[in-house]
Short mmCIF file of N, CA and C in Angstrom, two decimals:
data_model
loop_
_atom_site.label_atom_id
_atom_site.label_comp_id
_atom_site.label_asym_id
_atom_site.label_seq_id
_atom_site.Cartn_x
_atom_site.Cartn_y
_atom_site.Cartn_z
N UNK A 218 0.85 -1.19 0.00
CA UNK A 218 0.00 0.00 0.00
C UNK A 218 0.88 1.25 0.00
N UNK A 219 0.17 2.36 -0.48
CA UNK A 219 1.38 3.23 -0.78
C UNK A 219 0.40 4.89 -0.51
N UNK A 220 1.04 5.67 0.02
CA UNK A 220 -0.04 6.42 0.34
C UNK A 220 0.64 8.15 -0.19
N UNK A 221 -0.21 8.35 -0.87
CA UNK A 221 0.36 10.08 -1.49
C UNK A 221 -0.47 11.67 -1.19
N UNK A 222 0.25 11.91 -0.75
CA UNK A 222 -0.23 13.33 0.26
C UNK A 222 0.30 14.57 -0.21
N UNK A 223 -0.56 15.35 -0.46
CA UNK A 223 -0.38 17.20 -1.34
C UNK A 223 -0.30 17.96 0.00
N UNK A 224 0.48 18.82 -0.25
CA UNK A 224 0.39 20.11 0.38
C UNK A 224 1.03 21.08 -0.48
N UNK A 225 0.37 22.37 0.27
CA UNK A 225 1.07 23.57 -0.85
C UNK A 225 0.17 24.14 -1.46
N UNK A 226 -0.92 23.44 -1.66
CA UNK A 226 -1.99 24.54 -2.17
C UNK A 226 -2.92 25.91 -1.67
N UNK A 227 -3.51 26.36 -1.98
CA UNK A 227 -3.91 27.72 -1.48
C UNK A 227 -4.15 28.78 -2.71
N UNK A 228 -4.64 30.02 -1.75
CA UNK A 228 -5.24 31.15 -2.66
C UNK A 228 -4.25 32.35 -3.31
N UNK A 229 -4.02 32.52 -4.24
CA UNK A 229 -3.15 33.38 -4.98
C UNK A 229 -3.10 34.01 -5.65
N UNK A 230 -3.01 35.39 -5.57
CA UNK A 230 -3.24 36.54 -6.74
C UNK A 230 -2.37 36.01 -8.36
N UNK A 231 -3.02 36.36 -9.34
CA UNK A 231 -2.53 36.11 -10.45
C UNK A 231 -0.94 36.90 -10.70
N UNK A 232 0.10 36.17 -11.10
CA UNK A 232 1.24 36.24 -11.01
C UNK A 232 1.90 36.22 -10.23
N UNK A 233 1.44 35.46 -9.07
CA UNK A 233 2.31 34.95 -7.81
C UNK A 233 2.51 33.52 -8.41
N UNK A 234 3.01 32.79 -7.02
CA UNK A 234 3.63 31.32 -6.84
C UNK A 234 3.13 30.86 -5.85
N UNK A 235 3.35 29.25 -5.91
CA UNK A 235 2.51 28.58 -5.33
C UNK A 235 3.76 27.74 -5.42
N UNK A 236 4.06 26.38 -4.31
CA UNK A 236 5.13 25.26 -4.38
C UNK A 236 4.48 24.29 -3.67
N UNK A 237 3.95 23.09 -4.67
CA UNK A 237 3.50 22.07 -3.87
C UNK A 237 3.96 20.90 -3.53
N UNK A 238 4.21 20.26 -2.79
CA UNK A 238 4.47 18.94 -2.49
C UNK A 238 3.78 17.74 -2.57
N UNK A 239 4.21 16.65 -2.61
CA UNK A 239 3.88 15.67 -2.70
C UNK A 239 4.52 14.29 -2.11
N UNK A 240 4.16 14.03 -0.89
CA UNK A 240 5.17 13.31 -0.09
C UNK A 240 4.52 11.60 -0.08
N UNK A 241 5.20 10.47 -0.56
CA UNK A 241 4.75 9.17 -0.56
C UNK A 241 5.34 8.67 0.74
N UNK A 242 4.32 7.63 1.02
CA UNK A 242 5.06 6.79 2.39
C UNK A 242 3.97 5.54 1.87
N UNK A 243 4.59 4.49 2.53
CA UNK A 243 4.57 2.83 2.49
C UNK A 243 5.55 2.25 1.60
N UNK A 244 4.68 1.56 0.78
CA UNK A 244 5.96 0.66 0.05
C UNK A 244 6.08 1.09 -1.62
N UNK A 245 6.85 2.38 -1.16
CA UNK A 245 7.20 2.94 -2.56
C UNK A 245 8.54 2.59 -3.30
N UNK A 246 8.70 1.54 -3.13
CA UNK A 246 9.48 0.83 -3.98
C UNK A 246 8.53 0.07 -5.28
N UNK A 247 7.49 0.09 -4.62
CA UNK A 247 6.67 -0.25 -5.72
C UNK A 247 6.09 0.58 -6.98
N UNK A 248 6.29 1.77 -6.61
CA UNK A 248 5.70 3.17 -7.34
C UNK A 248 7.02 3.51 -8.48
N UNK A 249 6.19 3.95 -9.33
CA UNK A 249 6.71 5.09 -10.10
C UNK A 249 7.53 6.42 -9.49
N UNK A 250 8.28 7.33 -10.12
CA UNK A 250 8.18 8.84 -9.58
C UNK A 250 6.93 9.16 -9.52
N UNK A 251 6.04 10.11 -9.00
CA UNK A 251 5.01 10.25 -8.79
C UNK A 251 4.56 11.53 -9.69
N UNK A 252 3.99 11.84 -10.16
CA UNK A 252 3.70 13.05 -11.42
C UNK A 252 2.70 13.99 -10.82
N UNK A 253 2.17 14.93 -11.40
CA UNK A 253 0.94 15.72 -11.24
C UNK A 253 0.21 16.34 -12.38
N UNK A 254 -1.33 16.10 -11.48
CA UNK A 254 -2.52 16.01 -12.42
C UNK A 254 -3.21 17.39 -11.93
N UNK A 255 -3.85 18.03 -12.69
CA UNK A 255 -5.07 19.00 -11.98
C UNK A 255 -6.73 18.83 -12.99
N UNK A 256 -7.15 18.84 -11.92
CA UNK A 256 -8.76 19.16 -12.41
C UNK A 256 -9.06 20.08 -12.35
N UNK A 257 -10.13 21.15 -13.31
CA UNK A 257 -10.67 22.36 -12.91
C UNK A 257 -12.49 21.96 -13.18
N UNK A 258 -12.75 22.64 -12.42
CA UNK A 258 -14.38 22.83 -12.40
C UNK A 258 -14.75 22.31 -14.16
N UNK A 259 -15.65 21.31 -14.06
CA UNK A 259 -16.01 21.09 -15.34
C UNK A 259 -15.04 20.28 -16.60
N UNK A 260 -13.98 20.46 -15.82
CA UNK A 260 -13.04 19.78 -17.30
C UNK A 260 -12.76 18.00 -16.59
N UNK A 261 -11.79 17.63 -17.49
CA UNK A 261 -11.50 16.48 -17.67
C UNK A 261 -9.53 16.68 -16.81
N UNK A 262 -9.87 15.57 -15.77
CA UNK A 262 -8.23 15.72 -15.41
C UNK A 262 -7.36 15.26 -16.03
N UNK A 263 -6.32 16.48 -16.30
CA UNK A 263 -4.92 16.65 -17.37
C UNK A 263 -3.97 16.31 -16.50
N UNK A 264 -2.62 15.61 -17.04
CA UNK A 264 -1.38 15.64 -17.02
C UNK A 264 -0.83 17.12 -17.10
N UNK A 265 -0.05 17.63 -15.81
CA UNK A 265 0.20 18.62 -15.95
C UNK A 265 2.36 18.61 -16.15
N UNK A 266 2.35 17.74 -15.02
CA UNK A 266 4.46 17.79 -15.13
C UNK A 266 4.34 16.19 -14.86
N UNK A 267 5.61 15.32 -15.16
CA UNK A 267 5.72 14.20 -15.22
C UNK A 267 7.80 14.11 -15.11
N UNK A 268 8.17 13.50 -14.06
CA UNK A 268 9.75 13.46 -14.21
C UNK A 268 9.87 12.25 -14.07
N UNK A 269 11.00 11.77 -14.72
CA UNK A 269 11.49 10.07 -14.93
C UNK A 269 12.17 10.53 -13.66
N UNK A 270 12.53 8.85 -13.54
CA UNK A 270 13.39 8.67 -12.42
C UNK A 270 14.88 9.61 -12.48
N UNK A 271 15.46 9.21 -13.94
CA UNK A 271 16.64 10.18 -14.47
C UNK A 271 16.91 11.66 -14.03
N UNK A 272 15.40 12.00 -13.78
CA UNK A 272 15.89 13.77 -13.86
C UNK A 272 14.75 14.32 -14.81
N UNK A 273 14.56 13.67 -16.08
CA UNK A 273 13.87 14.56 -16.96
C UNK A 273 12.51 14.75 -17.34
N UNK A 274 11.81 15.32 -17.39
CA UNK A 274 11.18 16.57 -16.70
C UNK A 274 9.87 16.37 -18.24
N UNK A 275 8.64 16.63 -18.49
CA UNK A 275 7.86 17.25 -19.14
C UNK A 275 6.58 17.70 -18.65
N UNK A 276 6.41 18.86 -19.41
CA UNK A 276 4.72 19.62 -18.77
C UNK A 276 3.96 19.54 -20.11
N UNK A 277 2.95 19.78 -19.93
CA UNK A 277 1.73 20.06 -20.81
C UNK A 277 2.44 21.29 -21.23
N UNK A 278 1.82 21.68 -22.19
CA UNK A 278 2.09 23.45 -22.84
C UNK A 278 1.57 24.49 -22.09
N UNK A 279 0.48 24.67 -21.52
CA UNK A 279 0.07 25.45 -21.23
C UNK A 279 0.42 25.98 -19.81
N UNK A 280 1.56 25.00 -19.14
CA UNK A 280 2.61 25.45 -18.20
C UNK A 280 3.97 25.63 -18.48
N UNK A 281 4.27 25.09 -19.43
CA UNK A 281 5.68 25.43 -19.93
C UNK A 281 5.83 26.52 -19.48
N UNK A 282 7.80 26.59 -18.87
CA UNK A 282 7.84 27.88 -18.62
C UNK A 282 7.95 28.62 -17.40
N UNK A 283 6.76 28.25 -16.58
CA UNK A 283 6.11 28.61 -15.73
C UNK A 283 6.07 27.36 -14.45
N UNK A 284 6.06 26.35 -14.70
CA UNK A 284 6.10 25.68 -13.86
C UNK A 284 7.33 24.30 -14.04
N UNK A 285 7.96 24.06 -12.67
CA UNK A 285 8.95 23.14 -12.78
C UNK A 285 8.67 22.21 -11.81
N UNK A 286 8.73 20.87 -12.16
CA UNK A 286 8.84 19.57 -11.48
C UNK A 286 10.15 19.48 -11.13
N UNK A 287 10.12 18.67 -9.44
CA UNK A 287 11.57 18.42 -9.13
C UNK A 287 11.05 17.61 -8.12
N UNK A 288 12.39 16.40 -7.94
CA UNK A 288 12.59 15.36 -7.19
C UNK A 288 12.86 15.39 -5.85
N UNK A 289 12.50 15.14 -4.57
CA UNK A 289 13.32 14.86 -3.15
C UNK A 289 13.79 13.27 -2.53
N UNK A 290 13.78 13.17 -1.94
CA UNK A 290 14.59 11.86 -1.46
C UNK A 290 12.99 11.11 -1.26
N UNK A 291 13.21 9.30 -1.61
CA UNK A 291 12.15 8.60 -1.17
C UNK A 291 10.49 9.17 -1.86
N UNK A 292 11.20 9.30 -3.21
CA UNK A 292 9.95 9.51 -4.39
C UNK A 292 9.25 10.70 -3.95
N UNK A 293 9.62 11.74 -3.38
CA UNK A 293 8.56 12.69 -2.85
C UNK A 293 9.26 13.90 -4.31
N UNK A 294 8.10 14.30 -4.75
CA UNK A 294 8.28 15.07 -5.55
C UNK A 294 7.62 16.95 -5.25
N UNK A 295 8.07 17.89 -6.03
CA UNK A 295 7.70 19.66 -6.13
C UNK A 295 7.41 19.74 -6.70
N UNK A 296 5.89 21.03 -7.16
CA UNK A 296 5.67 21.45 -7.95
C UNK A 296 5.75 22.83 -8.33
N UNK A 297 6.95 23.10 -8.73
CA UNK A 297 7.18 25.27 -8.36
C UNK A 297 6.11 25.66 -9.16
N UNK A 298 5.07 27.02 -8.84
CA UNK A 298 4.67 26.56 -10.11
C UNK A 298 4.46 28.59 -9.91
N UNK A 299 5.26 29.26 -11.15
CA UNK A 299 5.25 30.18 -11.26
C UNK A 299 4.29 31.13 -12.18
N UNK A 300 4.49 32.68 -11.88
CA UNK A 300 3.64 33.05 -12.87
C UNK A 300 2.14 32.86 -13.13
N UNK A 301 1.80 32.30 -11.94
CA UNK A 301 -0.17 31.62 -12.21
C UNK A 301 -1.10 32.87 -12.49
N UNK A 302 -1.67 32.06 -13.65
CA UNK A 302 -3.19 32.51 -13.99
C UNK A 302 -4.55 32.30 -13.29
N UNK A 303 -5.23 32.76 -13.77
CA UNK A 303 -6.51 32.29 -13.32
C UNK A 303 -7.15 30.97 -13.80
N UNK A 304 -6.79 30.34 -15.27
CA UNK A 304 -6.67 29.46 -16.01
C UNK A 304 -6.37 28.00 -14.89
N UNK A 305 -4.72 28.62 -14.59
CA UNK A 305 -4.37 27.44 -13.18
C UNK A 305 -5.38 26.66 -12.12
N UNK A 306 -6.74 27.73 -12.16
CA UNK A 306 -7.55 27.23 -11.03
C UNK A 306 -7.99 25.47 -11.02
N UNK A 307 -7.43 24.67 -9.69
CA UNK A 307 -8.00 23.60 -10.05
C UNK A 307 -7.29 23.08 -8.49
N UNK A 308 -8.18 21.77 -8.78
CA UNK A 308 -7.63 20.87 -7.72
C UNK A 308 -6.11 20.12 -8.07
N UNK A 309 -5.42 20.16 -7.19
CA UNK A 309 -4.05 19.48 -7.90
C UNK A 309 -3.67 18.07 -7.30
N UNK A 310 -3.06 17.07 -8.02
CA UNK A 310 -3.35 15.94 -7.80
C UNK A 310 -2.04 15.19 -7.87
N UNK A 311 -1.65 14.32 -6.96
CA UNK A 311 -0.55 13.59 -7.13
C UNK A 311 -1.01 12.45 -7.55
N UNK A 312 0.13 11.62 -8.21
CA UNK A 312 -0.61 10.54 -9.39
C UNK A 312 0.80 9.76 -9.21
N UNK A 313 0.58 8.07 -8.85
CA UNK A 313 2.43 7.42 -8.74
C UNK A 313 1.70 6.29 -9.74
N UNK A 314 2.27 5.49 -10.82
CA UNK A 314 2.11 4.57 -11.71
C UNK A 314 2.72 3.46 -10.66
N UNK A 315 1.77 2.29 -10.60
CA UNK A 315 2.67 1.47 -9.58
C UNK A 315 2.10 -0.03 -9.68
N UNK A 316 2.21 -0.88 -8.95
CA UNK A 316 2.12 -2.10 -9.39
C UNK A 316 1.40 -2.44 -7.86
N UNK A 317 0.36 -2.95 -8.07
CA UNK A 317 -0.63 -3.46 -8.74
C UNK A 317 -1.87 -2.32 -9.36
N UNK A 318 -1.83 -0.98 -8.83
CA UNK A 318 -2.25 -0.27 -9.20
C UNK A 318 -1.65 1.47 -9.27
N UNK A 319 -2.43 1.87 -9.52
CA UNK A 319 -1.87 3.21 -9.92
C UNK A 319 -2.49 3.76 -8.30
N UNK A 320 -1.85 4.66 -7.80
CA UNK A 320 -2.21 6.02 -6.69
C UNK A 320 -2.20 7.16 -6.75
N UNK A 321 -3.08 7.58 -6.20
CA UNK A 321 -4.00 9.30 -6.00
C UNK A 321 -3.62 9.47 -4.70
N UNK A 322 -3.16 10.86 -4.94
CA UNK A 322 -3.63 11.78 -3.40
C UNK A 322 -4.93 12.21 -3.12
N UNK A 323 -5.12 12.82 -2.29
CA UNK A 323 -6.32 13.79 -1.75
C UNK A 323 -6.32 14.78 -2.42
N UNK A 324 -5.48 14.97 -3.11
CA UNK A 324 -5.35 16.85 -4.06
C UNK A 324 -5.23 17.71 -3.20
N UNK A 325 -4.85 19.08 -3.87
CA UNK A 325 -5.25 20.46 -3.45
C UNK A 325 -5.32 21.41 -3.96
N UNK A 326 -6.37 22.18 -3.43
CA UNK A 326 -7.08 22.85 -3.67
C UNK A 326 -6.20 24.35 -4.33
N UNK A 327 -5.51 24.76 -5.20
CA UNK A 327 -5.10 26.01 -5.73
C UNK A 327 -6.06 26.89 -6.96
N UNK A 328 -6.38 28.13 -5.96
CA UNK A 328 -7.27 29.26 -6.73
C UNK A 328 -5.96 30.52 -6.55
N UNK A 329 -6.59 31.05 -8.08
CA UNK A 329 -5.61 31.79 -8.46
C UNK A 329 -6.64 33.08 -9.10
N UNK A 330 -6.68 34.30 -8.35
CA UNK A 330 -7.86 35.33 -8.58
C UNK A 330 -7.11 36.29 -9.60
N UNK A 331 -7.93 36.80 -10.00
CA UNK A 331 -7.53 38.05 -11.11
C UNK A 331 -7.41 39.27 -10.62
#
């Protein structure tokens, strides 16, 4: 069992920052690096950053730029995420590919006002 936990989210004027975490505990030897997802009101949840074990790094487009994925010890991964829009508004989601199944966090909650 493998358990993935957000923090870092919160309320933020447009063109501030936000840095979220994502901390795994149990048996994450079984997991993937762990990636991040966001939902917004009404849409469909996107792939937002994704890092291999290696180091390397991809976002969707519409963060390019603006937001950077990075690694800590024991699969816990960051999400810097600069420059936010109002667009950004959504629940944010940790996501580990793993065996026997895939794992979700609880999300969090980042609003980003105009």
């Amino acid at each position: 069992q493998v358990h993935l936990v957000e923090s870092g989210g919160g309320l933020v004027q447009a063109g501030g920052s936000l840095r979220l975490s994502c901390a795994a505990s149990g048996n994450i030897f079984s997991i993937n690096v762990p990636d991040w997802y966001r939902q917004a009101p009404g849409k469909q949840r996107e792939l937002v950053a994704s890092i291999t074990s290696a180091g390397s790094a991809n976002y969707a487009d519409s963060v390019k730029g603006r937001f950077t994925i990075s690694r800590g010890n024991d699969k816990t991964v960051y999400l810097q995420m600069d420059s936010l829009k109002p667009d950004d508004t959504a629940v944010y989601y940790c996501h580990a590919a793993g065996w026997p199944r895939p794992y979700w966090g609880q999300g969090t909650q980042v609003t980003v006002s105009s």
